[in-house]
Coordinates of N, CA and C in Angstrom, one line a residue:
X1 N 110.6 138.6 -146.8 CA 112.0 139.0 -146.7 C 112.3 139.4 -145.2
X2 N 113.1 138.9 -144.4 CA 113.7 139.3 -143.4 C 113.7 141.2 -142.6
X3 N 113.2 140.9 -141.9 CA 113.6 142.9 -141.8 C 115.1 142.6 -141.1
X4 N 115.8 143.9 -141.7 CA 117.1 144.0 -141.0 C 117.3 144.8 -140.0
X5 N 117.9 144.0 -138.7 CA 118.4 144.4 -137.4 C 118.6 145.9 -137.6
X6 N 118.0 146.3 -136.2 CA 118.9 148.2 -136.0 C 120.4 148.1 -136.1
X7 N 120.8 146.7 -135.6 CA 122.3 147.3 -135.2 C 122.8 146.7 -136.8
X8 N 122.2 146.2 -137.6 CA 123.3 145.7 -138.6 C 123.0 147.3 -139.5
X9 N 122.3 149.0 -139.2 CA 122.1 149.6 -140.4 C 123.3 150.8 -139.6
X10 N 123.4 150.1 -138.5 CA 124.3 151.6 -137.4 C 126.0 151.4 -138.2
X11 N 126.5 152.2 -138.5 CA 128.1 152.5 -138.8 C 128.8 151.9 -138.1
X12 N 130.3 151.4 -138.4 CA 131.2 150.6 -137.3 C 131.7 151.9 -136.9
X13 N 132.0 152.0 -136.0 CA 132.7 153.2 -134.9 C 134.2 152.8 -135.4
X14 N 135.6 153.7 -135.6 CA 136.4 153.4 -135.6 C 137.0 153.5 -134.3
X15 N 137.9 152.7 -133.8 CA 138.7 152.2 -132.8 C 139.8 153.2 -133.4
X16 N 140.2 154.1 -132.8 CA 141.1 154.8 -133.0 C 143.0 154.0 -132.6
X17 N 142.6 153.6 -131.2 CA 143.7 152.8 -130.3 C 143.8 151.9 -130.9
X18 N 143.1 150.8 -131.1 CA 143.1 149.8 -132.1 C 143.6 149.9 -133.5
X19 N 143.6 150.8 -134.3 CA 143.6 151.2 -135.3 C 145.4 151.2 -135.5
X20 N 146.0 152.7 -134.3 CA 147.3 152.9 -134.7 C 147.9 151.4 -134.2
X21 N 147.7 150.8 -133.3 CA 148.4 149.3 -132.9 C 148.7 148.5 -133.8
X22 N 147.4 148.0 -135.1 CA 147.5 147.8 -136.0 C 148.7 148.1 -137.0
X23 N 148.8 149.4 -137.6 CA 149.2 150.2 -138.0 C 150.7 149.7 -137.3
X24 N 150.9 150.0 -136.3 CA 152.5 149.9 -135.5 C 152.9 148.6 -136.0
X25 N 152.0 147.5 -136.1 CA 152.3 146.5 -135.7 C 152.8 146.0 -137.1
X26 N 151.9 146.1 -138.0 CA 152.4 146.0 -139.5 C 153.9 146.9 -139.9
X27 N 154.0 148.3 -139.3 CA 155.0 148.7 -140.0 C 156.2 147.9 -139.1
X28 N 156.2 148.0 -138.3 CA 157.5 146.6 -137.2 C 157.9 146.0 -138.5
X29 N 157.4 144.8 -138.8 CA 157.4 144.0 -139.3 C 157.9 144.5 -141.2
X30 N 157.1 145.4 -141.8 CA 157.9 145.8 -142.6 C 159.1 146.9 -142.5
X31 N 159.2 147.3 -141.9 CA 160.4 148.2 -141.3 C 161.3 147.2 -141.3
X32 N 161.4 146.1 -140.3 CA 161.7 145.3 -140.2 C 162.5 144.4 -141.7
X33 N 161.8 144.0 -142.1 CA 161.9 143.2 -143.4 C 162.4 144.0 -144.7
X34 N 162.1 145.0 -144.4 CA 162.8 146.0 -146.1 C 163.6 147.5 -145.7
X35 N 163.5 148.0 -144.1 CA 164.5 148.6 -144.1 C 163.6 150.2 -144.4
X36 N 164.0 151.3 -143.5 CA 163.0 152.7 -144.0 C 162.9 153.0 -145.4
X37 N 164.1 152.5 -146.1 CA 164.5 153.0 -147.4 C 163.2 152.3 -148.3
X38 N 163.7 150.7 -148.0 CA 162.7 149.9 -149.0 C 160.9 149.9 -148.8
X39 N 160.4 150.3 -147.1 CA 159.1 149.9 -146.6 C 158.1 151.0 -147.5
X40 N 157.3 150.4 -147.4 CA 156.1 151.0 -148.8 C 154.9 151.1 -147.8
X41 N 154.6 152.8 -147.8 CA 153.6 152.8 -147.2 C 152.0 152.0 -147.8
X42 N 151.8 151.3 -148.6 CA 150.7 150.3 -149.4 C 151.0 149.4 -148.7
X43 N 151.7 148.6 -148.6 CA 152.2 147.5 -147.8 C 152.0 147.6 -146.8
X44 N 152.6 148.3 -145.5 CA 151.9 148.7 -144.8 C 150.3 148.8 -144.5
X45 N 150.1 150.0 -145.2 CA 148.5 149.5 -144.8 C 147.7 148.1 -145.3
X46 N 147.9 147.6 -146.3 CA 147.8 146.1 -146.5 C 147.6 145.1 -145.6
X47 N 148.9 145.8 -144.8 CA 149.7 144.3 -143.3 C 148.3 144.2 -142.7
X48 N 147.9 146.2 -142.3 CA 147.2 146.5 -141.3 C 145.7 145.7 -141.5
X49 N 145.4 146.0 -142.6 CA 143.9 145.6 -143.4 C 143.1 147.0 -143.1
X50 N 143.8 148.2 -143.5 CA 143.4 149.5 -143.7 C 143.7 150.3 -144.6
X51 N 142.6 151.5 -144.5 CA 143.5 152.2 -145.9 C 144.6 152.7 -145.6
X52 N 144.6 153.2 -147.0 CA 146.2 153.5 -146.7 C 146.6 155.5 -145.6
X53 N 145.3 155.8 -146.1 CA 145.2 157.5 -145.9 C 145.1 157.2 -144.7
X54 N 145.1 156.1 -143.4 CA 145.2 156.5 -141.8 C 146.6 156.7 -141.0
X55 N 147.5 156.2 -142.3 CA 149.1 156.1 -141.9 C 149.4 157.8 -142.0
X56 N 148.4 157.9 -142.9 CA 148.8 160.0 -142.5 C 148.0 160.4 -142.1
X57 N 147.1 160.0 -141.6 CA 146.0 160.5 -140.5 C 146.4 160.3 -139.4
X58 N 147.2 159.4 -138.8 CA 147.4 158.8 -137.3 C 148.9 159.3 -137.0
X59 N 149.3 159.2 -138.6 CA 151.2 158.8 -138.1 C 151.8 160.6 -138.6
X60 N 151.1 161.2 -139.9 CA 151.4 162.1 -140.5 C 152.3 161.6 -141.9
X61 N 153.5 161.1 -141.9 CA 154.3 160.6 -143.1 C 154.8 159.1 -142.5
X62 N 155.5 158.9 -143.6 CA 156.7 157.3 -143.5 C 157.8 157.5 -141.7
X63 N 157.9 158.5 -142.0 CA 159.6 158.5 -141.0 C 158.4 158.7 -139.9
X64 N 157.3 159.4 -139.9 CA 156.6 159.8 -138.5 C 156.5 158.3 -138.1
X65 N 156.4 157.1 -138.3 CA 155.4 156.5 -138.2 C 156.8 155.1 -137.9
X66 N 158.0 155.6 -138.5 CA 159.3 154.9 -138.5 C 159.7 155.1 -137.1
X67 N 159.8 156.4 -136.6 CA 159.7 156.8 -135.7 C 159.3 156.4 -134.2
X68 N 158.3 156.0 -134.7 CA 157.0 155.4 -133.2 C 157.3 154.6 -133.5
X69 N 157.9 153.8 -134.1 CA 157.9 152.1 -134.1 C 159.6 152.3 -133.5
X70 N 160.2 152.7 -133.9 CA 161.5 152.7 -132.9 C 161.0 153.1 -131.6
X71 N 160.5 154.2 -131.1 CA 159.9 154.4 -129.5 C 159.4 153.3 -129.1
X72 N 158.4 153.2 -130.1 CA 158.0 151.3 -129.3 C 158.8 150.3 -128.7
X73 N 159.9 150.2 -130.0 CA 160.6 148.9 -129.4 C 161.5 149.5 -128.6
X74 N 161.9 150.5 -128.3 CA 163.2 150.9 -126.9 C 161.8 150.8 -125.5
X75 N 161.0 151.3 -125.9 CA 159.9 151.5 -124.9 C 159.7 150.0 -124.2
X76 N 159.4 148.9 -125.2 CA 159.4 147.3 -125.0 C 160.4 147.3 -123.7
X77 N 161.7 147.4 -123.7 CA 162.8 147.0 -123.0 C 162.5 147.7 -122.0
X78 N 162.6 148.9 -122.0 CA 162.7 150.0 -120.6 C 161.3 149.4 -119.6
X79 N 160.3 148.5 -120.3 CA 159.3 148.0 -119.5 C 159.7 146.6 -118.6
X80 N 160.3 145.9 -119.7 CA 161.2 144.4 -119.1 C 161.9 144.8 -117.8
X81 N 162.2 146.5 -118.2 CA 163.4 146.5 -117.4 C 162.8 146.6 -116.0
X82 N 161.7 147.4 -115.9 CA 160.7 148.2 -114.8 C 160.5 146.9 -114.1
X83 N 159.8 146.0 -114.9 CA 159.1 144.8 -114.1 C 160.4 143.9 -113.2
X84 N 161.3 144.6 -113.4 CA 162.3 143.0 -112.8 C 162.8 143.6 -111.2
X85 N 161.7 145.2 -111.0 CA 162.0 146.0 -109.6 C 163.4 145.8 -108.8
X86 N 164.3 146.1 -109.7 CA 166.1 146.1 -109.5 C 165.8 146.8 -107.9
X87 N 165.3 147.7 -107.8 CA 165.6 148.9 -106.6 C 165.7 148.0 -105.5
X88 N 164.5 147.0 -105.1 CA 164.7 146.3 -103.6 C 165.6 144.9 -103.9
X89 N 166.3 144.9 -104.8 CA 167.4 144.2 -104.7 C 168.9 144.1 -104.5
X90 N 169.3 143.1 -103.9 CA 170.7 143.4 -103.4 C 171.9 143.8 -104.7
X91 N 172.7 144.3 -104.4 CA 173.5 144.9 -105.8 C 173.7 144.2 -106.4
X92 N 174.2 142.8 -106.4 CA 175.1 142.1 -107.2 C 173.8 141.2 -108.1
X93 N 172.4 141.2 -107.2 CA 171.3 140.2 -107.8 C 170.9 141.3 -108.8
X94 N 170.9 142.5 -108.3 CA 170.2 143.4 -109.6 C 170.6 143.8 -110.9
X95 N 172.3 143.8 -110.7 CA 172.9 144.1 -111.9 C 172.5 142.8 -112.6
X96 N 173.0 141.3 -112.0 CA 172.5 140.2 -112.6 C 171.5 139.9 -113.5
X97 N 170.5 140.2 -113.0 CA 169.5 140.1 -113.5 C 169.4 141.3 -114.9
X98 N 169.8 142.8 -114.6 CA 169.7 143.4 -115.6 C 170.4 142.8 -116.6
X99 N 171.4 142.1 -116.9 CA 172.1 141.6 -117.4 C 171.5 140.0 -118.4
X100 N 170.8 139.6 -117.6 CA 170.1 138.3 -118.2 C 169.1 138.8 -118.8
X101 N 168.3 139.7 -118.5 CA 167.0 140.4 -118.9 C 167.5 141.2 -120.6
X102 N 168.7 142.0 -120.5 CA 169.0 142.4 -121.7 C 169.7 141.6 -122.6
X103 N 170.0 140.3 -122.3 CA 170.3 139.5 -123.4 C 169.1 138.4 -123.6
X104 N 168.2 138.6 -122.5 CA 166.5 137.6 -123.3 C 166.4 138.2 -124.0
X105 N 166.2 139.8 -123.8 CA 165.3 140.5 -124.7 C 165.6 140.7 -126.1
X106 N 166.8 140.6 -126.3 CA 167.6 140.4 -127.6 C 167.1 139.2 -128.1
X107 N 166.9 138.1 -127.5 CA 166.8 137.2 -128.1 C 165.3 136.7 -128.6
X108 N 164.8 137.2 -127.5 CA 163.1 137.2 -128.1 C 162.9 138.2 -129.1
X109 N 163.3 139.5 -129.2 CA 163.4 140.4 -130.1 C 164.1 140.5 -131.5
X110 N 164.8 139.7 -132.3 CA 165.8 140.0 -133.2 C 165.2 141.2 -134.1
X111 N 163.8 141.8 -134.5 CA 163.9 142.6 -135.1 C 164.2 144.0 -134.7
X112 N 164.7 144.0 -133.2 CA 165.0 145.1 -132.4 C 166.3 145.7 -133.2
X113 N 167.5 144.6 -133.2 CA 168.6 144.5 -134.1 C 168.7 145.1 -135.4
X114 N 167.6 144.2 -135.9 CA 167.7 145.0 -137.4 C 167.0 145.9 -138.0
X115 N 166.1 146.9 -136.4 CA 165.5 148.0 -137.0 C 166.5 148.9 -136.2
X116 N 167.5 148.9 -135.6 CA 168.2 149.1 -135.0 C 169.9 149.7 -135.6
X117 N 170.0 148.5 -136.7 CA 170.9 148.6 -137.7 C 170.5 149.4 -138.8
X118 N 169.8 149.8 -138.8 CA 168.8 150.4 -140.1 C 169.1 152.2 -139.6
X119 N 168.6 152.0 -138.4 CA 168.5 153.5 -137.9 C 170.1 153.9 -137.9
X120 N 171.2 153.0 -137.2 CA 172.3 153.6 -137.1 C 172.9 154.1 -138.5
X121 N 172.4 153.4 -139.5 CA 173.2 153.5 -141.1 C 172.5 155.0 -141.5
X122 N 171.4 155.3 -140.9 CA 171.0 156.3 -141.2 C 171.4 157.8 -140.4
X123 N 172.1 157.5 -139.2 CA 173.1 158.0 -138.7 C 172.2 158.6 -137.4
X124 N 171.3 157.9 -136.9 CA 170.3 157.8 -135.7 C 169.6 159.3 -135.8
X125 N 169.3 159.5 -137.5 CA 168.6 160.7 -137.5 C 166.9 161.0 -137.0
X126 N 166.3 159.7 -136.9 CA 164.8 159.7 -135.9 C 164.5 159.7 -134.7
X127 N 166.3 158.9 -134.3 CA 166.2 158.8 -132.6 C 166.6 160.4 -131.8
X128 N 167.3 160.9 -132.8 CA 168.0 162.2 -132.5 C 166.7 163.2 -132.6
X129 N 165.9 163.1 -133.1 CA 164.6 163.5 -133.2 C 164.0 163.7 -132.2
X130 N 163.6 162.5 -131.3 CA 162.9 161.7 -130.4 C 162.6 162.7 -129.4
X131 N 161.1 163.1 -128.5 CA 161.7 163.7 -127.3 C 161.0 162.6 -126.5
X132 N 161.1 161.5 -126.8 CA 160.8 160.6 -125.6 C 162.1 160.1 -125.1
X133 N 163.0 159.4 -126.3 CA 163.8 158.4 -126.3 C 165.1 159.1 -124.6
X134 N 165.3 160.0 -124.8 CA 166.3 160.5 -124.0 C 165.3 160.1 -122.5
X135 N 164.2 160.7 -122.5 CA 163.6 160.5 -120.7 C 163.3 159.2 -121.3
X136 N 163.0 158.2 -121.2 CA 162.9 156.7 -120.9 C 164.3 156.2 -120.2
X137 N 165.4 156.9 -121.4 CA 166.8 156.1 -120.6 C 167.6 157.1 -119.3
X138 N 166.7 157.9 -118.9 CA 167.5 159.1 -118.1 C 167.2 157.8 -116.4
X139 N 166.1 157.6 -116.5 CA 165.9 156.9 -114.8 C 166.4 155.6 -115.2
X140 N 166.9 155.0 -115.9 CA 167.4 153.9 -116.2 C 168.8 154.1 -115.5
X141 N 169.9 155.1 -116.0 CA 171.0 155.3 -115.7 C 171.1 155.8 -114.5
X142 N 169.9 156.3 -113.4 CA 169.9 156.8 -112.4 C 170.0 155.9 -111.6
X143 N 169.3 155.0 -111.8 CA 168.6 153.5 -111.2 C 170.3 152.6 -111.2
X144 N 171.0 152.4 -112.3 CA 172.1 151.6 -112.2 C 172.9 152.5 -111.5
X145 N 173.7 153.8 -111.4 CA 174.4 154.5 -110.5 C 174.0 154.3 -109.0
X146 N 172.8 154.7 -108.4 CA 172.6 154.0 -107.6 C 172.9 152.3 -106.9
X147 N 172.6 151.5 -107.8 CA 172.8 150.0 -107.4 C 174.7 150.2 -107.6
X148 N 175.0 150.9 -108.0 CA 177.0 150.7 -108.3 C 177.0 151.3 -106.9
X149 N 176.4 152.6 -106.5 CA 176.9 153.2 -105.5 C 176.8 152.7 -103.8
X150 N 175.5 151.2 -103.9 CA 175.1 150.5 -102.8 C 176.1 149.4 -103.1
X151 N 176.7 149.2 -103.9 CA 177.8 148.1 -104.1 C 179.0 148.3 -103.9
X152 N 179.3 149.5 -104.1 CA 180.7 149.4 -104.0 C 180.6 150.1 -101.7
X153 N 179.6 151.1 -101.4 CA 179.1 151.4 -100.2 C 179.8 149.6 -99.1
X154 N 178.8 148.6 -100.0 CA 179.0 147.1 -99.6 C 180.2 146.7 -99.8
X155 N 181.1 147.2 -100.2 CA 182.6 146.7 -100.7 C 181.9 145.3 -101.8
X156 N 181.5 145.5 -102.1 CA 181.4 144.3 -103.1 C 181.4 144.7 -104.8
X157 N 181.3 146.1 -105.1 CA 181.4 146.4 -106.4 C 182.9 147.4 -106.0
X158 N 184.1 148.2 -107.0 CA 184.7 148.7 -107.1 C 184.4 150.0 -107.4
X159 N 185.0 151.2 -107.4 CA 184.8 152.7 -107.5 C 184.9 152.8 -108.5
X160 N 184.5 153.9 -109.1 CA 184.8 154.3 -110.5 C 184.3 153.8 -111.5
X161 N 183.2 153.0 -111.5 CA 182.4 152.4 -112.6 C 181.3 153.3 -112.8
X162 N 181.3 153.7 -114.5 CA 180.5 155.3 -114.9 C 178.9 154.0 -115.5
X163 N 178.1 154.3 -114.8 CA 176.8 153.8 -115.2 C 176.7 153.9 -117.1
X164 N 177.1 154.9 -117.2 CA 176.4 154.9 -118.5 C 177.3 153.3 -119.7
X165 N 178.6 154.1 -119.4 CA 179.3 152.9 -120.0 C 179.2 151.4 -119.5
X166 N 178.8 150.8 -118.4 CA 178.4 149.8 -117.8 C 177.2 149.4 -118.7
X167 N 176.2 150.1 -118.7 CA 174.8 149.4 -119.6 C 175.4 149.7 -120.9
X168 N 176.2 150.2 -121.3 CA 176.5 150.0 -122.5 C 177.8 148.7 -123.1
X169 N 178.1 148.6 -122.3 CA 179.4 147.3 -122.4 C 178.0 146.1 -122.0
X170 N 176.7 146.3 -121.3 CA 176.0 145.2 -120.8 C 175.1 144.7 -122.7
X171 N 174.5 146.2 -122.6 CA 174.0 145.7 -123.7 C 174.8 145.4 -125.2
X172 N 176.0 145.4 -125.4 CA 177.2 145.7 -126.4 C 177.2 143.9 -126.6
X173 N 177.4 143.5 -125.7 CA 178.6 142.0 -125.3 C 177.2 141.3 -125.9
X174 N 175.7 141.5 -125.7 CA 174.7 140.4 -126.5 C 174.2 141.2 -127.8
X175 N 174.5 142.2 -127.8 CA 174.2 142.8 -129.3 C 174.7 142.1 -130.7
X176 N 176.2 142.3 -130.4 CA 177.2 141.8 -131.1 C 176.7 140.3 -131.2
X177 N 176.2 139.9 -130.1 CA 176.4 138.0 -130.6 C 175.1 137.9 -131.6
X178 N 173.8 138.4 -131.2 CA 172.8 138.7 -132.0 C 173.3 138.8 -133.3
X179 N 173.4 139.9 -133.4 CA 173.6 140.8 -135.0 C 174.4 140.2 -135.8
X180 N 175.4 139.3 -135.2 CA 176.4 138.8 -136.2 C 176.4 137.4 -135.8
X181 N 175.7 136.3 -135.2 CA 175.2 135.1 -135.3 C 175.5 134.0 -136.3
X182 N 175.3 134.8 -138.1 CA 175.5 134.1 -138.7 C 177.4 134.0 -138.9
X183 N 177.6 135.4 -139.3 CA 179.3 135.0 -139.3 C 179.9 134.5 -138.8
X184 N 179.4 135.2 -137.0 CA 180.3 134.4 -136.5 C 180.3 132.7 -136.0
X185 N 178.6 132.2 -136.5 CA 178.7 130.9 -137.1 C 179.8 130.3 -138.0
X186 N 179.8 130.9 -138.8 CA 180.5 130.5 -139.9 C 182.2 130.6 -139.6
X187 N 182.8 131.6 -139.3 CA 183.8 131.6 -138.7 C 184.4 130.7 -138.1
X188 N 183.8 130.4 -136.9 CA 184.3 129.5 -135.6 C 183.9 128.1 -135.7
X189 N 182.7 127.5 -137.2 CA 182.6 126.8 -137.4 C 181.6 125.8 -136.2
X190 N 180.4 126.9 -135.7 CA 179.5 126.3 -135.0 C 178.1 127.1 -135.1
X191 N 177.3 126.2 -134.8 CA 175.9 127.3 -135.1 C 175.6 128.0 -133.4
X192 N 175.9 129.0 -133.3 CA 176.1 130.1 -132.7 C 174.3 130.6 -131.8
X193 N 173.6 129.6 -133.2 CA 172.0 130.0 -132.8 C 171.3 129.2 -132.0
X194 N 172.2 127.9 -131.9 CA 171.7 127.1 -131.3 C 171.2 127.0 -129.7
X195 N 170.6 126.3 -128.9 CA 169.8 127.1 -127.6 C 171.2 126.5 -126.3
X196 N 172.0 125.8 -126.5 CA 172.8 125.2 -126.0 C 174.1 126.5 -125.9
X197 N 174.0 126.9 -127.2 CA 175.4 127.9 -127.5 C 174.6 129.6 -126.8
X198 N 173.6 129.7 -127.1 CA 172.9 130.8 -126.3 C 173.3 130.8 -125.2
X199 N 172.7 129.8 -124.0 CA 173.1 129.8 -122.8 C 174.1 129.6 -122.2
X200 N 175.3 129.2 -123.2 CA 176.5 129.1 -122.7 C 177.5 130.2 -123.0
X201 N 176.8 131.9 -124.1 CA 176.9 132.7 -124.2 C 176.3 133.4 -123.3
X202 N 175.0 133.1 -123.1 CA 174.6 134.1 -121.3 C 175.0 134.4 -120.2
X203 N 175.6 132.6 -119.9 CA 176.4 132.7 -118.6 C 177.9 133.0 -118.6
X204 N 178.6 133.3 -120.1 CA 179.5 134.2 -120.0 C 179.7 135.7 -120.0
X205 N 178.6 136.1 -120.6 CA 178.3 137.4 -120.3 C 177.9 137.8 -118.9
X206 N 177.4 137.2 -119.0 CA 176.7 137.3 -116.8 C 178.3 137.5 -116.1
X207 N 178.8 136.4 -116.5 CA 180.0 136.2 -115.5 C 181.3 137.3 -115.7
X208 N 181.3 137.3 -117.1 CA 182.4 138.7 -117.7 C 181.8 139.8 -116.8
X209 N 181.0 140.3 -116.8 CA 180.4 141.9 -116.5 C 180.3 141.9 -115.0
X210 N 179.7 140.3 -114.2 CA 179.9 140.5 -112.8 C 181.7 140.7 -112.3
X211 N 182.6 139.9 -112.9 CA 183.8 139.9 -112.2 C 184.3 141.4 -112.8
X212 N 184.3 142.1 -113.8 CA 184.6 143.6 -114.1 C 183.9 144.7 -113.2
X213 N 183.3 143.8 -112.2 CA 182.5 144.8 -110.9 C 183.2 144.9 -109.5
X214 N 184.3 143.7 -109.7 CA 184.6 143.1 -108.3 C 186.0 144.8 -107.6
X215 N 186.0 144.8 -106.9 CA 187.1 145.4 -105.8 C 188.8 144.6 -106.7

């Protein structure tokens, strides 16, 4: 008979980091798919291929754990947004870009949308929670008042444009096309999802939000 290896009698170490990722990654996806109300913490740990007692080991309850998966995905964007280094860019390329970057990210993302829709119906009682969510978007809005204030300095943007409401008309104009895709498929009597109708929704948003900048 075989003697058995030292390392096959030694315990698996648990990967703690690994573990909650897992864990995140599964609830996304059912968060996602059934909504806080419907997601089952079994299921969850299921997605994971863990027990179920680490989701209150790691996370504490359901909403704790609903929670960090919303931080996650705002956290996702606020990273997209880092990497596209707006600051050493000239005003009109940086808003641009913030502008293209927040409607990829919608579009690579759709469950951002609908964990997104989930939270508002619940009257953004997790996000209100949050004490990350407010500092992630504080140097965001710092960052675009600045680029307004080198633009308009340039005469090339106008006065009086309130940063906050600007990323929010930015992110508003691809939200809406997202989230309502199918109706307003149906409506207008074209598929809305198509990669052709995307980009010819991009470059009108790009173009709407740059000329609402102009002097």
């Amino acid at each position: 008979m075989p003697k058995k290896r030292i390392d096959d009698t030694k315990p698996q170490r648990r990967d703690p980091a690994a573990t909650r990722k897992k864990l995140l990654t599964a609830a996304r996806r059912e968060f996602a798919s059934s909504g806080l109300a419907g997601a089952r913490v079994d299921e969850i740990a299921a997605r994971a291929g863990v027990n179920k007692q680490l989701v209150y080991h790691y996370f504490g309850d359901k909403d704790a754990l609903y929670l960090a998966v919303l931080e996650w995905v705002y956290e996702e964007i606020r990273a997209q947004e880092r990497k596209l280094n707006l600051e050493g860019l000239p005003p009109e390329q940086a808003i641009k870009k913030l502008i293209e970057s927040s409607f990829d990210h919608l579009a690579a993302h759709p469950d951002f949308i609908v964990l997104l829709n989930d939270e508002n119906r619940g009257g953004a009682r997790h996000v209100r929670g949050s004490q990350k969510l407010e500092a992630m978007h504080s140097p965001l809005v710092s960052l675009v008042s600045t680029i307004l204030g080198e633009g308009v300095r340039a005469g090339i943007f106008r006065k009086g444009i309130n940063p906050v409401h600007l990323y929010i008309s930015i992110a508003g104009l691809s939200y809406f096309y997202f989230s309502n895709t199918p109706t307003l498929s149906a409506i207008f009597g074209k598929d809305l999802s198509s990669r052709a109708a995307r980009q010819a929704r991009r470059k009108h948003v790009v173009d709407l939000v740059m000329h609402s900048l102009r002097p």
